[in-house]
Short mmCIF file of C-alpha atoms and ligand atoms in Angstrom, two decimals:
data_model
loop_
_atom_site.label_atom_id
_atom_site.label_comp_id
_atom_site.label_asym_id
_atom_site.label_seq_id
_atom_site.Cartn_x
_atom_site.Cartn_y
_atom_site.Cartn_z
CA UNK A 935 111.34 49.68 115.11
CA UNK A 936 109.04 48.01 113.21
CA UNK A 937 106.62 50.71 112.82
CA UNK A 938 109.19 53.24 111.00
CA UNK A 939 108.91 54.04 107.11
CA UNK A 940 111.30 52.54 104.90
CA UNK A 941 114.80 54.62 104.58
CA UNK A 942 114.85 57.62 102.23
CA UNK A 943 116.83 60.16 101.25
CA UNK A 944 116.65 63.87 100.82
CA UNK A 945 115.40 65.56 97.88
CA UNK A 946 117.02 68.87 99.20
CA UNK A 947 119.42 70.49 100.92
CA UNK A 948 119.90 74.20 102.38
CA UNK A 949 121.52 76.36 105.11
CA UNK A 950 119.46 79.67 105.95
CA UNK A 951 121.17 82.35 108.02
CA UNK A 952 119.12 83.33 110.81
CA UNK A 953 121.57 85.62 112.68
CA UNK A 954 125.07 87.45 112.47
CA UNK A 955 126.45 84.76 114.28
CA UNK A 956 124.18 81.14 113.21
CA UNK A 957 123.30 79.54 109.93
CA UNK A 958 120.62 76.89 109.93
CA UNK A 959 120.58 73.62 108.16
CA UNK A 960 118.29 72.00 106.48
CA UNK A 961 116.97 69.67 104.37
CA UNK A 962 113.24 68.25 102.99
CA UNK A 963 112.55 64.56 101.68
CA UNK A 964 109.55 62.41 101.19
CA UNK A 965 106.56 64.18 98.66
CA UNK A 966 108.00 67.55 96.83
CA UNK A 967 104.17 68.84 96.78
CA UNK A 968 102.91 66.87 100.27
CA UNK A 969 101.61 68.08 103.77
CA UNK A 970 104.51 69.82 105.50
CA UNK A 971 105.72 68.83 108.68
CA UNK A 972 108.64 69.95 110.58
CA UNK A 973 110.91 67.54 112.76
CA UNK A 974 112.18 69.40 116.27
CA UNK A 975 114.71 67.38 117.40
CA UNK A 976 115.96 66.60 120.69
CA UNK A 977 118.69 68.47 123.51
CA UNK A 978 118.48 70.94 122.68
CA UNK A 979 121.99 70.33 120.91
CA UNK A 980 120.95 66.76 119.54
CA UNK A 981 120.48 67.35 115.68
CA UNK A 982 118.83 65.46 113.69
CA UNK A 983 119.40 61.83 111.69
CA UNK A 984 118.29 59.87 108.99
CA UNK A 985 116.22 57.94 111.57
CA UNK A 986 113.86 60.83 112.16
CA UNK A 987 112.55 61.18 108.22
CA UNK A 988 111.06 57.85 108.83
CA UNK A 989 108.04 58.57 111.69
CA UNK A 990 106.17 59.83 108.04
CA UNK A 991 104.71 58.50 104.99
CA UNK A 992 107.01 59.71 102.43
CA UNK A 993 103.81 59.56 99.47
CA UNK A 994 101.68 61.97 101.69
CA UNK A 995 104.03 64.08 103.63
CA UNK A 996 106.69 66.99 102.70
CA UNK A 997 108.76 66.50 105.43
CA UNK A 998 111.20 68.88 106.91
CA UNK A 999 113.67 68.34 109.50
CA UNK A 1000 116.40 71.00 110.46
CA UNK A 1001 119.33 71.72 113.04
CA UNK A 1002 118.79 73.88 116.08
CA UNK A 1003 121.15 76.43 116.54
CA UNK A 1004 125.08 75.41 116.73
CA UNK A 1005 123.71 71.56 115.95
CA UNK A 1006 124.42 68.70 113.84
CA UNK A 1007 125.33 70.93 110.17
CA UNK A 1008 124.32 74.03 111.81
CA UNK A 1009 127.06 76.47 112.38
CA UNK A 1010 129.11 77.14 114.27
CA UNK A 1011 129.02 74.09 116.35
CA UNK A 1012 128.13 74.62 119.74
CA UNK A 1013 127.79 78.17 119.58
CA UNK A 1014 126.12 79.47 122.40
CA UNK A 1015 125.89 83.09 121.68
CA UNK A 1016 122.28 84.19 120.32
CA UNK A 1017 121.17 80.70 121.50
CA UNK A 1018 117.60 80.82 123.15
CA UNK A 1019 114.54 79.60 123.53
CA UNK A 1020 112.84 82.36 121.52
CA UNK A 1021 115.96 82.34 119.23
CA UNK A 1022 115.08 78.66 118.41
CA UNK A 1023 111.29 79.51 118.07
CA UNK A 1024 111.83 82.61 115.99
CA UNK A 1025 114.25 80.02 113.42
CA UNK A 1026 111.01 77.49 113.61
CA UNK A 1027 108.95 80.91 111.45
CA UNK A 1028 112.18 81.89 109.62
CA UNK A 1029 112.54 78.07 108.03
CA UNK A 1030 108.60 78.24 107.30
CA UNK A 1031 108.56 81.69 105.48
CA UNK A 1032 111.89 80.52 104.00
CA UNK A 1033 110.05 77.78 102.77
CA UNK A 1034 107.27 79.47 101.55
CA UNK A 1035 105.00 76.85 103.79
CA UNK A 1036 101.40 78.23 105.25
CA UNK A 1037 100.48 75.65 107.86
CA UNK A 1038 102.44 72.38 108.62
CA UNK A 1039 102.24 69.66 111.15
CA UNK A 1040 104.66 69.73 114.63
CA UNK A 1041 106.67 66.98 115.59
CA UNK A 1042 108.74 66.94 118.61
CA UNK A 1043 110.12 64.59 121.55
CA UNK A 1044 112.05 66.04 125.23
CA UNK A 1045 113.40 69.26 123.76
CA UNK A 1046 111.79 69.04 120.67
CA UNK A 1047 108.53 68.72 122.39
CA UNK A 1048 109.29 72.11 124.68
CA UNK A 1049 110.70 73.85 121.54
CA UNK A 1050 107.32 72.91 120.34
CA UNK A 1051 105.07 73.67 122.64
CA UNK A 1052 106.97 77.21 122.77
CA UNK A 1053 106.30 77.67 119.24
CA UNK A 1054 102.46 76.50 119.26
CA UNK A 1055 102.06 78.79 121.63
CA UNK A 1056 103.73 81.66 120.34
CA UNK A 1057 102.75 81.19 116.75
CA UNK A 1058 99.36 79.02 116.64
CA UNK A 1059 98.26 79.94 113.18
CA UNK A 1060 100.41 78.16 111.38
CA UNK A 1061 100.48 74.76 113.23
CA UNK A 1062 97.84 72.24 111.92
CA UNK A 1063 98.55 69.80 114.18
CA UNK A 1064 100.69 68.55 116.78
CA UNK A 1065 102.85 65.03 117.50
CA UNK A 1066 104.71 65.10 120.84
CA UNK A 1067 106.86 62.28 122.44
CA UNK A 1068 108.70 62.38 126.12
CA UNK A 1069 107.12 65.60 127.39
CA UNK A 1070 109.91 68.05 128.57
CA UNK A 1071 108.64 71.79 129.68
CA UNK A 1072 112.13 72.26 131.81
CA UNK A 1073 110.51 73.30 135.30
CA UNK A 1074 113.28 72.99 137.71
CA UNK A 1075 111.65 69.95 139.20
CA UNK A 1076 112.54 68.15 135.42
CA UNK A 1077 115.94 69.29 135.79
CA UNK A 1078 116.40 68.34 139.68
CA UNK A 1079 114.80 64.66 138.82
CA UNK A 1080 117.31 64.27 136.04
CA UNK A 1081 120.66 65.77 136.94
CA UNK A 1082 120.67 65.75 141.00
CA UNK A 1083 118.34 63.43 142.70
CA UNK A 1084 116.23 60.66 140.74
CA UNK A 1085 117.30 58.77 137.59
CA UNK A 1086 120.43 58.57 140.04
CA UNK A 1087 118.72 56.10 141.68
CA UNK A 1088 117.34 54.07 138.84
CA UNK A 1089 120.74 53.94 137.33
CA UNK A 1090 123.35 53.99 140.47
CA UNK A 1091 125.95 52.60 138.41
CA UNK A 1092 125.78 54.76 135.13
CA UNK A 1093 124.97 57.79 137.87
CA UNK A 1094 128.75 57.46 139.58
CA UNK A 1095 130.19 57.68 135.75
CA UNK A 1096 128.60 61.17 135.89
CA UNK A 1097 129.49 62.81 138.85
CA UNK A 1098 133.28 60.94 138.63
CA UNK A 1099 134.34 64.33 136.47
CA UNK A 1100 133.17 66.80 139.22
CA UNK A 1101 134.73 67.18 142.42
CA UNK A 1102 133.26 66.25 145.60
CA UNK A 1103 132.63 69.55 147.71
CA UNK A 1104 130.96 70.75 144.15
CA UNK A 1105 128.10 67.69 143.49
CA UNK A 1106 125.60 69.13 145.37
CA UNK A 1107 125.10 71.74 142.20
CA UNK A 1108 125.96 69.20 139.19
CA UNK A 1109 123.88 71.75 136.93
CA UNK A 1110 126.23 74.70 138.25
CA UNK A 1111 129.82 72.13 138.31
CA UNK A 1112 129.10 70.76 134.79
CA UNK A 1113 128.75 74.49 133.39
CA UNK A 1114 131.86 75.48 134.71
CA UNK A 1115 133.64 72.69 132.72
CA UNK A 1116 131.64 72.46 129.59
CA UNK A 1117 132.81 76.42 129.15
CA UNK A 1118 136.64 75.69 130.17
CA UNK A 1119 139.49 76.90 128.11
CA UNK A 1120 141.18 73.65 128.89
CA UNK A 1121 140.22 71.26 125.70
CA UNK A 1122 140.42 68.04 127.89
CA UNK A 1123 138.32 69.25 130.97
CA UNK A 1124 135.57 69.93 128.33
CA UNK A 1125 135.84 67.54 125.98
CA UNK A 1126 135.61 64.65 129.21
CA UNK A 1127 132.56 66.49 130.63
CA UNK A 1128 130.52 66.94 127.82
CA UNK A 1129 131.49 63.20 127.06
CA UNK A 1130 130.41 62.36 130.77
CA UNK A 1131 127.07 64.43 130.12
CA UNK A 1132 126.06 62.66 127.21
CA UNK A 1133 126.86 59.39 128.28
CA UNK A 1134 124.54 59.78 131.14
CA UNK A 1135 121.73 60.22 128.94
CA UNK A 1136 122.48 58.00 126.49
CA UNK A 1137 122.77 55.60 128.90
CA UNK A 1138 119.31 56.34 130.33
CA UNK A 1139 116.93 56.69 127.32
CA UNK A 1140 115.78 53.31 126.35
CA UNK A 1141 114.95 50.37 128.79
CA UNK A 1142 117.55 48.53 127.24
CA UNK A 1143 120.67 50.14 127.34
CA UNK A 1144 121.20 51.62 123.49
CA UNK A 1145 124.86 51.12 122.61
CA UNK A 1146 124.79 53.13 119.12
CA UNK A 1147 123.15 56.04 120.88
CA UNK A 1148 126.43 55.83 123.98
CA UNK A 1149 128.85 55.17 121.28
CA UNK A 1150 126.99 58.69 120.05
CA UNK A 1151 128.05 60.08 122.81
CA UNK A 1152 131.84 59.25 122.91
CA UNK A 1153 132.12 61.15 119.02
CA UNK A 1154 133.47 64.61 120.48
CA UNK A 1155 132.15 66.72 118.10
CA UNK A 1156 128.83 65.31 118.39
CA UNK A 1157 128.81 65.27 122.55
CA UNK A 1158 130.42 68.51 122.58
CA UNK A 1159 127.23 70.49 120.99
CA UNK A 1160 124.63 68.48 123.16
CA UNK A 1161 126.43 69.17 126.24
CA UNK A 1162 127.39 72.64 125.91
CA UNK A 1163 124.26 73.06 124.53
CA UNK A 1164 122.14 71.06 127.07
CA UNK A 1165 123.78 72.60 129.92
CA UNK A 1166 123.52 76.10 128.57
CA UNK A 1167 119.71 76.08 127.99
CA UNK A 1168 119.38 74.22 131.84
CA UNK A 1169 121.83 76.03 133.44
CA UNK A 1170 120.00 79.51 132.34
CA UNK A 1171 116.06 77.76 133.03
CA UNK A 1172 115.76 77.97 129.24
CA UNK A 1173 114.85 81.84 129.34
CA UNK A 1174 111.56 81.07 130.88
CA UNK A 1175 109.08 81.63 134.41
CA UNK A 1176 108.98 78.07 136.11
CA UNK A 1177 105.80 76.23 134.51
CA UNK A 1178 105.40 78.88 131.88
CA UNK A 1179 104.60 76.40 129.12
CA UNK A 1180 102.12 74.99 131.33
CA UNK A 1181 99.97 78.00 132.39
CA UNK A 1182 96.57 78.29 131.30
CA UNK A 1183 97.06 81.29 129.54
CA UNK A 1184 99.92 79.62 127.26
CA UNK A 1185 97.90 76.37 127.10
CA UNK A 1186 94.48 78.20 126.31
CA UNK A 1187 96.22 79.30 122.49
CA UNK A 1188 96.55 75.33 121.76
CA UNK A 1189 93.98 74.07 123.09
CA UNK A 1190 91.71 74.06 119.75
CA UNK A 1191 95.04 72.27 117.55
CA UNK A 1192 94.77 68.51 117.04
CA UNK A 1193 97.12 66.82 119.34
CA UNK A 1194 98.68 63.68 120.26
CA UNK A 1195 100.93 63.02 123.53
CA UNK A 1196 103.18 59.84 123.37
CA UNK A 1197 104.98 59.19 126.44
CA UNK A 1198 107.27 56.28 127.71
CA UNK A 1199 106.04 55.01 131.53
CA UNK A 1200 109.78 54.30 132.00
CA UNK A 1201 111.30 57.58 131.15
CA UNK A 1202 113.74 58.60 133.80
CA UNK A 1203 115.07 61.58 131.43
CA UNK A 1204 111.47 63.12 130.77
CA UNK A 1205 109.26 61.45 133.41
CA UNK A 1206 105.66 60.93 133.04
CA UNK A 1207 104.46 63.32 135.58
CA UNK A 1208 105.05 66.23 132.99
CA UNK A 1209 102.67 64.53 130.09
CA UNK A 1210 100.10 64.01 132.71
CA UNK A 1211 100.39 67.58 133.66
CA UNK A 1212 100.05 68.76 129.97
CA UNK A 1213 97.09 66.70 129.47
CA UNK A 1214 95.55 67.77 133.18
CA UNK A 1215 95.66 71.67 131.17
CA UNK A 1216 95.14 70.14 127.65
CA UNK A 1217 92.57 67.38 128.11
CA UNK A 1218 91.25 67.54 124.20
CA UNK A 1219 94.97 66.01 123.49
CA UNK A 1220 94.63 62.47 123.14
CA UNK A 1221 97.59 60.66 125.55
CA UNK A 1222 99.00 57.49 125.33
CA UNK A 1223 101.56 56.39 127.84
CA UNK A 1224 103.16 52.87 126.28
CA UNK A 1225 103.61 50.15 129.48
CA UNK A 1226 106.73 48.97 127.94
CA UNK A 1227 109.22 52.14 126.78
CA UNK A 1228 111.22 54.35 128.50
CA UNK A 1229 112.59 57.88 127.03
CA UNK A 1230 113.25 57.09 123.35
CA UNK A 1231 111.59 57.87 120.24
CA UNK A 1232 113.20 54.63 118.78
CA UNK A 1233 111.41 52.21 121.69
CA UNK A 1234 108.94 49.99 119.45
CA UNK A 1235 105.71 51.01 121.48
CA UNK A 1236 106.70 54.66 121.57
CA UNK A 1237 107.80 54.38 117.41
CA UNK A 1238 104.35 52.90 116.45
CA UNK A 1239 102.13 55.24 118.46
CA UNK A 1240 104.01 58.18 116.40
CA UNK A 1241 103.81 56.56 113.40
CA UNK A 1242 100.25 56.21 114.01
CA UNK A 1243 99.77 59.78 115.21
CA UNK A 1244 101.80 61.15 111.86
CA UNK A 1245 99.30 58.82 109.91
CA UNK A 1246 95.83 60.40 112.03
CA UNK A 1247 96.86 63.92 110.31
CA UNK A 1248 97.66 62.55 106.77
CA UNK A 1249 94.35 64.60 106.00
CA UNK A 1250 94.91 67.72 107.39
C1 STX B 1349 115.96 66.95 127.93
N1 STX B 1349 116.89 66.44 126.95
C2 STX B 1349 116.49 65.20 126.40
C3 STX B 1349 116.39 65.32 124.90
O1 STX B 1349 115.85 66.29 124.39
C4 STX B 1349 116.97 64.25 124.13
N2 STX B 1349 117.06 63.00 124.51
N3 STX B 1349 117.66 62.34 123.46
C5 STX B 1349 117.90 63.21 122.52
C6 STX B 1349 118.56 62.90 121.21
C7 STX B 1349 117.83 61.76 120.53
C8 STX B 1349 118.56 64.10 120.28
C9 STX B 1349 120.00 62.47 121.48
O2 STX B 1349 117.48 64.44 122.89
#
């Protein structure tokens, strides 16, 4: 990763509570008085890293990056009461009025790109512009493609490692047999499937298999928020009509905000048929799908083409 900015730290550090239940983390690095943009990370349930400060130059931009709800320092971990869609996009306003920010830039990949999408369309005034990587709206064909009958195809081996925790007569609904387990009383039946669940897509997000991000997903505090909190936002359709992010009347709000769409050819957890769908209703976005990359933000062709998008709206 090449591309990426240099490693920095934060200058600041917060928690805002945003219900009775969830308070947010967060923190801001790179210019104390530069363009704000906000970091939507991944899962939903993935948190964010030191890694994801670095897709900005830390001289121009104020950047912000924060944990969903019951992620990363969020708490409580893997809470999944008052955990929504429009929970998450409602905490996207709260940390910008917390912040006392007018208009900032939107940068999101998979789940991050949904949440924002969601948000752009919900709240379009304050968004300058927008940087989104492995497009993910969470239609029910996504979800089918991903956890029933496609990537298992690409990755046979990796695929019988995820189905080995659900029983036979119950694989024909993994979406329906991994919720049932992620929410068990019984510590070991949940802790192995939300181990299983991560591992699948850890295993599936880069062209070359990326051991830091499956070690990732064998830390069981870490693997139990992004499954429970994967499978909870899936499971329920993510609190949304099938498409809705897509419709023209959702589209037709963002259609006048600067946009870039990065997308991996090779991404079997977010294919490419989704990004070509959003710019088929968005065609003013400018899309690049990169030959060589698959699903992650950290694949070199995917990391420069956001660094170079981040860069395009250093002016704004
Ligand atoms: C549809 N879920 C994929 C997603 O949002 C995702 N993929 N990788 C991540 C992390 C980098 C946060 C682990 O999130």
């Amino acid at each position: 990763m090449a591309s990426l900015y240099a490693e920095i730290s934060a200058f600041e550090t917060g928690t805002l509570k945003v219900s009775d239940i969830h308070t947010l983390y967060y923190e801001i690095s790179g210019n104390e008085n530069g363009k704000p943009v906000v970091f939507l990370h991944g899962g939903p349930g993935g948190g964010t890293s030191e890694l994801d400060r670095r897709y900005f130059d830390p001289e121009v931009y104020k950047i912000i990056l924060f944990d969903q709800r019951g992620s990363g320092k969020s708490t409580p971990s893997a809470c999944l009461e008052h955990n929504t869609t429009w929970d998450l996009v409602e905490d996207v306003e709260r940390i910008r009025k917390h912040l006392g920010i007018h208009k900032w830039v939107v940068f999101g990949g998979s789940w991050g790109s949904t949440l924002a999408l969601a948000y752009a369309e919900t709240y379009p005034e304050p968004v300058k512009a927008l940087v989104l990587r492995g497009i993910f709206t969470l239609r029910k064909s996504e979800l089918v493609f991903f956890y029933q009958n496609g990537t298992s195809h690409i990755f046979p081996e990796a695929w019988d490692e995820f189905i080995a925790p659900i029983p036979e007569a119950e694989r024909d609904d993994m979406m329906k047999a991994y919720h049932s387990q992620l929410n068990s009383d019984d510590d070991a039946i949940r802790l192995r499937a939300a181990r299983a669940w991560s591992k699948w897509e850890m295993s599936t997000s880069r062209m070359n298999l990326d051991l830091e991000a499956v070690e990732r997903a064998a830390q069981d505090d870490w693997a139990n928020a992004f499954a429970r909190i994967e499978n909870h936002f899936f499971f329920n359709e993510g609190w949304m009509r099938d498409g809705q992010l897509l419709e023209k009347q959702a589209i037709d709000k963002i259609r006048h905000i600067p946009t870039v769409i990065v997308q991996g050819r090779y991404d079997v957890i977010c294919p490419a048929t989704t990004a070509w769908a959003l710019k088929k209703a968005f065609p003013e976005a400018e899309f690049h799908i990169v030959p060589n990359a698959g699903h992650s933000s950290k694949e070199d062709g995917i990391a420069k083409l956001l660094v170079e998008a981040t860069n395009k709206f250093r002016h704004l």
